[in-house]
GROMACS .gro file of C-alpha atoms in nm:
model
  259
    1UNK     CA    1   8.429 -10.918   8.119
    2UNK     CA    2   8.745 -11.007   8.061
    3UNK     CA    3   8.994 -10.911   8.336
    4UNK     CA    4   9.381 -10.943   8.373
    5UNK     CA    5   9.535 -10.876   8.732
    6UNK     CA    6   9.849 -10.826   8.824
    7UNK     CA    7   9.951 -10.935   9.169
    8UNK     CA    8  10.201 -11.148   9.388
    9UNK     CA    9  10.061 -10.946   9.702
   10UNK     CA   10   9.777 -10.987   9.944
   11UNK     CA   11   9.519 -10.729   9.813
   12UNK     CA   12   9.549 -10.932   9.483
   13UNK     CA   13   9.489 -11.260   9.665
   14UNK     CA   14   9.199 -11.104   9.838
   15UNK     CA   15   9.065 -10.954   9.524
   16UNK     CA   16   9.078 -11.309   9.333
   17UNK     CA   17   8.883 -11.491   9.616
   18UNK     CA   18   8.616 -11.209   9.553
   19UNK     CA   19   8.574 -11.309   9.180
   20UNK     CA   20   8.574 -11.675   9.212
   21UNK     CA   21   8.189 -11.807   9.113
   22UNK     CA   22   8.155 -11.463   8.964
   23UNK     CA   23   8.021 -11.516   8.653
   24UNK     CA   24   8.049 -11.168   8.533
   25UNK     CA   25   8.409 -11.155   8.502
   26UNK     CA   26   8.694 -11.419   8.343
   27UNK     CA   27   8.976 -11.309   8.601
   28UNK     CA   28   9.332 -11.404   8.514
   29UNK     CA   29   9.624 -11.348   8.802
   30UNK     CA   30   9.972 -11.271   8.673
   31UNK     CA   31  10.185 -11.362   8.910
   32UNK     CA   32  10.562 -11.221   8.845
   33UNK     CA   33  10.731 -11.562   8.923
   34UNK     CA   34  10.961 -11.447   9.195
   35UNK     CA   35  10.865 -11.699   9.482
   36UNK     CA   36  11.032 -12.035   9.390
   37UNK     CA   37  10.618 -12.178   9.503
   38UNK     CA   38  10.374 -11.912   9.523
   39UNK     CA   39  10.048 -11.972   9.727
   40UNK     CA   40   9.793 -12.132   9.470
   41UNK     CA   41   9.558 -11.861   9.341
   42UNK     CA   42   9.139 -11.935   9.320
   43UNK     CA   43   9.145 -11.838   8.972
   44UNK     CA   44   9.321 -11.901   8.674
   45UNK     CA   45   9.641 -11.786   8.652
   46UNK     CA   46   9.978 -11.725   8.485
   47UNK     CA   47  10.364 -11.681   8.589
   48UNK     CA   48  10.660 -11.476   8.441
   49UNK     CA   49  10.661 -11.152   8.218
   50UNK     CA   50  10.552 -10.988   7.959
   51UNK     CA   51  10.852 -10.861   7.772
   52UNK     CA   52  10.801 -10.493   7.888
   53UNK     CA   53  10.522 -10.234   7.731
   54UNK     CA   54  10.493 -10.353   7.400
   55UNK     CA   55  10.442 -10.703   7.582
   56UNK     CA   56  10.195 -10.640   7.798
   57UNK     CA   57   9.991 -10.418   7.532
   58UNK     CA   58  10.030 -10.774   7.305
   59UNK     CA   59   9.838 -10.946   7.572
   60UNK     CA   60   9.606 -10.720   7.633
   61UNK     CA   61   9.521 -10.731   7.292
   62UNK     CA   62   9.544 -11.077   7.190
   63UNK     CA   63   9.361 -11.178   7.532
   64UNK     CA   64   9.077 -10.980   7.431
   65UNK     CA   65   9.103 -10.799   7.860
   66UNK     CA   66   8.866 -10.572   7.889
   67UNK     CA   67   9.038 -10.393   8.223
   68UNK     CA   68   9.310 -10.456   8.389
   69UNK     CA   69   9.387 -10.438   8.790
   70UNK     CA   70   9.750 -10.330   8.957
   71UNK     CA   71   9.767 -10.499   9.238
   72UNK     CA   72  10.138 -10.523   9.288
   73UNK     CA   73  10.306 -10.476   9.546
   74UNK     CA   74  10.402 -10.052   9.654
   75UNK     CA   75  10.792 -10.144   9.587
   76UNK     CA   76  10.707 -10.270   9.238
   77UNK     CA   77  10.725  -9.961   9.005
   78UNK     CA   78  10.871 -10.041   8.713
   79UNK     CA   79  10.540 -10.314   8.598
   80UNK     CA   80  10.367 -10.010   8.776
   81UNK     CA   81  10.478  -9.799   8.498
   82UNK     CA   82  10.436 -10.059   8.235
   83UNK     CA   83  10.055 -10.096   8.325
   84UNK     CA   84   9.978  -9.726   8.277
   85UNK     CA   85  10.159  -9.724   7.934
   86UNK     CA   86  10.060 -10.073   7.799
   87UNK     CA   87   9.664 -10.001   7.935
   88UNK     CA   88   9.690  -9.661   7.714
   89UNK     CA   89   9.872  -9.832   7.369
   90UNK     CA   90   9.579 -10.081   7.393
   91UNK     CA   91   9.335  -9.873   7.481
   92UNK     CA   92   9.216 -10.066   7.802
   93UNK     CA   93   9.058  -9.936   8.140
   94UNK     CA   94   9.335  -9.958   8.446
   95UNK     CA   95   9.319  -9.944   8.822
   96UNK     CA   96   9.539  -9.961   9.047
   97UNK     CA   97   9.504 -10.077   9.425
   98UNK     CA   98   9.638  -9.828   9.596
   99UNK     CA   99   9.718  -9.942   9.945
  100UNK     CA  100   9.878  -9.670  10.233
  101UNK     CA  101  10.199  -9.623  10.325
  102UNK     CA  102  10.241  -9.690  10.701
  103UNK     CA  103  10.260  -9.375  10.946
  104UNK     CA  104  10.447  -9.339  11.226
  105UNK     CA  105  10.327  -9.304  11.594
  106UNK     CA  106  10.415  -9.204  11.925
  107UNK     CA  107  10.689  -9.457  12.049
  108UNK     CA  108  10.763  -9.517  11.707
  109UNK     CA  109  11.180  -9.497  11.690
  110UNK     CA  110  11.180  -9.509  11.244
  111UNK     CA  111  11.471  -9.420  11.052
  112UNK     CA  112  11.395  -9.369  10.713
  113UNK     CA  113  11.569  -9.414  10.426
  114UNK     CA  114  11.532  -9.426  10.040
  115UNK     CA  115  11.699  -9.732   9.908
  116UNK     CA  116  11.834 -10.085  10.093
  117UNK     CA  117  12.174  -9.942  10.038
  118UNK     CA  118  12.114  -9.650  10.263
  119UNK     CA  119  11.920  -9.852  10.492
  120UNK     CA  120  12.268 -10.085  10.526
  121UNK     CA  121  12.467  -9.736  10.583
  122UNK     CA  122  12.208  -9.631  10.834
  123UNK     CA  123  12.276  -9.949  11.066
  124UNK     CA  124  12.637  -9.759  11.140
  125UNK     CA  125  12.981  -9.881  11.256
  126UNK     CA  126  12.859 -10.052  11.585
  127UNK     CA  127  12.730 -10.428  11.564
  128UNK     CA  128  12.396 -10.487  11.571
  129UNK     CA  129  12.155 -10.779  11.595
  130UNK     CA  130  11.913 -10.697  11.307
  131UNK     CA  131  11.598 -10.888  11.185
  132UNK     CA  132  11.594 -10.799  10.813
  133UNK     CA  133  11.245 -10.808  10.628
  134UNK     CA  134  11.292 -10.659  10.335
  135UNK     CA  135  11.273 -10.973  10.044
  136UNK     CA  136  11.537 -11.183   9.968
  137UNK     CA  137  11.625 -10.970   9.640
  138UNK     CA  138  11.749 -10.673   9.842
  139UNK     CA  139  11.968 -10.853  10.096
  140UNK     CA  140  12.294 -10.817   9.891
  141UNK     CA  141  12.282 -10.423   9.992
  142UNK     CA  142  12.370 -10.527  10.304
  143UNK     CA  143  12.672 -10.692  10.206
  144UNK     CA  144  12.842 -10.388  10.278
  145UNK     CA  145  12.796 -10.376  10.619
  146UNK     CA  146  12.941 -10.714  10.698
  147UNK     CA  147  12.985 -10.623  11.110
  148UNK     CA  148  12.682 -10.692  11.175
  149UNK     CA  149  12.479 -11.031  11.257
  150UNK     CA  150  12.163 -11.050  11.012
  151UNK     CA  151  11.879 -11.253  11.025
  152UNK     CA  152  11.678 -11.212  10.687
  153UNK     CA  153  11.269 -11.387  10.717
  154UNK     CA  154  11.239 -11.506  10.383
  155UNK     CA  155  10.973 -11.703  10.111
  156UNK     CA  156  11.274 -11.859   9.959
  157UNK     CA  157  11.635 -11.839  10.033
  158UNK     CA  158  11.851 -11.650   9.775
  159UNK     CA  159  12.109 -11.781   9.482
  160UNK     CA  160  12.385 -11.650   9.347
  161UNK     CA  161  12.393 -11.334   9.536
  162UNK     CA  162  12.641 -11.222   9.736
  163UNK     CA  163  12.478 -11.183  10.079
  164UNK     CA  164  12.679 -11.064  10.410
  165UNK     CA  165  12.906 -11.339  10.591
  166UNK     CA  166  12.699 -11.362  10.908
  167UNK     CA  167  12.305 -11.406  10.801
  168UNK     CA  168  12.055 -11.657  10.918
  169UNK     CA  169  11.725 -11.722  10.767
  170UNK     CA  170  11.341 -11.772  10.894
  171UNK     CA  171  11.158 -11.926  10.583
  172UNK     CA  172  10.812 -11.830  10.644
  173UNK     CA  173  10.522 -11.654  10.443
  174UNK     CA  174  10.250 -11.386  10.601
  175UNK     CA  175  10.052 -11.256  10.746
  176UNK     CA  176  10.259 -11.234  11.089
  177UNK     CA  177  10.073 -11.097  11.419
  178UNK     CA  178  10.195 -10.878  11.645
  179UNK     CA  179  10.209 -11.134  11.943
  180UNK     CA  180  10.362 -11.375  11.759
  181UNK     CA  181  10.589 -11.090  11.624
  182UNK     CA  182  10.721 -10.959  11.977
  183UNK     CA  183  10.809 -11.376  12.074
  184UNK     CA  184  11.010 -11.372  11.800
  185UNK     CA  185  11.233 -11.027  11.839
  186UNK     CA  186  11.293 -11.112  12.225
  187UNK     CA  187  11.375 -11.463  12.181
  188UNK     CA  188  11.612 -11.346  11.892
  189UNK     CA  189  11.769 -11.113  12.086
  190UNK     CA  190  11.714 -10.828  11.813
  191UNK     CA  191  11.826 -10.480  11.874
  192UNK     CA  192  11.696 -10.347  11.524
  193UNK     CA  193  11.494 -10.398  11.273
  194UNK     CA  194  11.505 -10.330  10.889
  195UNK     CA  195  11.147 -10.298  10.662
  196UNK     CA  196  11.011 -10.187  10.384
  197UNK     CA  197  10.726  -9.915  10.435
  198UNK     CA  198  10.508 -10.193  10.228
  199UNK     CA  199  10.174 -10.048  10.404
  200UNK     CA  200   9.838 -10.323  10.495
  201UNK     CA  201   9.782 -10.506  10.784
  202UNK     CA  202   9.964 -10.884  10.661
  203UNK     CA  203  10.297 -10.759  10.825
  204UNK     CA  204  10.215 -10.485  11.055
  205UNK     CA  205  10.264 -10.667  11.347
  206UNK     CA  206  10.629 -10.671  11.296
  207UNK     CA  207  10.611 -10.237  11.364
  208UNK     CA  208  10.385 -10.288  11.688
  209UNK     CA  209  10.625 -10.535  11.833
  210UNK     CA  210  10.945 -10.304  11.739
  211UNK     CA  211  10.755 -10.026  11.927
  212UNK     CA  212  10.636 -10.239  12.219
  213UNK     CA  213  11.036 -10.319  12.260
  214UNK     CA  214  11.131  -9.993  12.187
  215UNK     CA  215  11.348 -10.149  11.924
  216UNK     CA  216  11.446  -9.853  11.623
  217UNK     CA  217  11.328  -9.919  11.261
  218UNK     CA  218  11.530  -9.862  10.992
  219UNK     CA  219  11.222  -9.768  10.719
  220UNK     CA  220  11.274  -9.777  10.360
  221UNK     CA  221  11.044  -9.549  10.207
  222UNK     CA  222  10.885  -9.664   9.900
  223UNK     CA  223  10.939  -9.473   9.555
  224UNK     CA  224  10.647  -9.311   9.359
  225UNK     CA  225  10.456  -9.546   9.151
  226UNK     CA  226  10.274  -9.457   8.844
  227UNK     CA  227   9.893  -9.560   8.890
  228UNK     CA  228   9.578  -9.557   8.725
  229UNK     CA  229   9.270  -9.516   8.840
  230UNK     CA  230   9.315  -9.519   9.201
  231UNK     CA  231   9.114  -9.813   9.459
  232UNK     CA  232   9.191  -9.882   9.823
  233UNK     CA  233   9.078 -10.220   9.880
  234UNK     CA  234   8.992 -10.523   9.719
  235UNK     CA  235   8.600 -10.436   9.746
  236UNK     CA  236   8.664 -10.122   9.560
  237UNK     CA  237   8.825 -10.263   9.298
  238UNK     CA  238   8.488 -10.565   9.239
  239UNK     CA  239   8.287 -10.197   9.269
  240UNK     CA  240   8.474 -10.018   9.008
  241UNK     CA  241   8.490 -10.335   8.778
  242UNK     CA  242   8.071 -10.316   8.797
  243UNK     CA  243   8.088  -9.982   8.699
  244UNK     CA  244   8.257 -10.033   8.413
  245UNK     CA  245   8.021 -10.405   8.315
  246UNK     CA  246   7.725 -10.123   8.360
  247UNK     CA  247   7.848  -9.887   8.144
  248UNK     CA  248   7.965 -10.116   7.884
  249UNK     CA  249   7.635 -10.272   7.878
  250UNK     CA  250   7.424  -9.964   7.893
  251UNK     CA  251   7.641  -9.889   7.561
  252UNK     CA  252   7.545 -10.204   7.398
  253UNK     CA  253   7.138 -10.182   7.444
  254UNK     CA  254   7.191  -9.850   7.321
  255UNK     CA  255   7.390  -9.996   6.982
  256UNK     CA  256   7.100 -10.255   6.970
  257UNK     CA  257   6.816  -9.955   6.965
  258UNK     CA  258   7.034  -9.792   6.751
  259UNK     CA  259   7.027  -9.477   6.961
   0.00000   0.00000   0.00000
């Protein structure tokens, strides 16, 4: 079976370590190309777009993919959205890993917002020492709140954006734990912090440490993605790709009986 994933997150890493030796499936990882030097996947791979719906449905069709896997991350809608049309023009099974939005809990001080810009708006008038991890592509928003000092954890450091005048950077990838997390916001002398509600366990350690300091969150809710067929983990998604390998071969010893 012929499989085409797209990921750049953590559930699709974990998913492609899952296939490797498999020799049911011919995974390929599409990677969006947004880290300057993305962590090496196990299986093949490939890096950039597809030139929208009718780009994606091309590949699907010329790549012969017999399913296809969202694992993106929960910010990314808009290849969200081209999955669920381009898997319908070419007529091929999708799923989508599906992973859950963080909830709050007692001691919990969130602020939640819908977009980077109101999360900027929401730090107010008074300066603040804020720990920003929310991806390099959304730190411009916070241009307009120049007062306060910023210090943005990063994969790669931006270009050509116009950022706000007092930011610092911490290049580092995930996962993060929460003892290692709380080190970092006292020596850092952070007052709040700024996230994305991204959901998993990879960078949840940053939420127990905010709570453990009492520190207020400033959450940026994440925007409805169109899915397919829904999974929750990575060993759901290796269950519901056997599914489908069963039923497609339960079709073809029927062709062969001629039933």
């Amino acid at each position: 079976m012929r499989l085409l994933i797209l990921g750049g997150t953590a559930d699709a890493s974990a998913l492609a370590k899952r296939l490797v030796g498999d020799a049911r499936f011919e995974p390929t990882l599409s990677l969006a190309g947004r880290t300057v030097s993305p962590a090496t996947p196990a299986i093949p791979f490939r890096i950039g777009g597809f030139g929208g719906v009718d780009g994606l449905a091309a590949y699907l069709r010329d790549e012969r993919i017999d399913a296809m896997i969202d694992a993106t991350h929960p910010f990314a809608a808009r290849i969200s959205a081209n999955a669920v049309k381009a898997a319908e023009a070419a007529s091929v099974p999708l799923a989508s890993l599906v992973r859950p939005a963080w909830a709050r809990h007692e001691g919990d001080r969130w602020i939640c917002v819908a977009t980077p810009e109101a999360a900027a708006a929401a730090l107010g008038d008074e300066l603040h020492n804020v720990f920003l991890t929310v991806g390099r592509l959304e730190l411009p928003a916070f241009a307009a709140a120049p007062q306060h000092r910023y210090v943005a954890r990063v994969i790669d450091r931006p270009e050509g954006m116009a950022l706000p005048p007092d930011l610092a950077f911490i290049e580092a990838r995930g996962p993060y734990d929460a003892e290692a997390e709380l080190k970092l916001m006292r020596e850092g002398g952070f007052d709040i912090v700024v996230s994305k509600n991204s959901g998993g366990a990879a960078t949840y350690g940053k939420i127990v440490a905010a709570r453990a300091l009492g520190l207020p969150v400033v959450m940026i809710e994440r925007p409805e993605k169109p899915a397919g067929h829904a999974l929750g983990s990575p060993a759901e998604a290796v269950a519901w790709l056997e599914t489908l390998l069963a039923a497609r071969d339960h079709s073809g010893a029927r062709s062969e009986r001629g039933v």
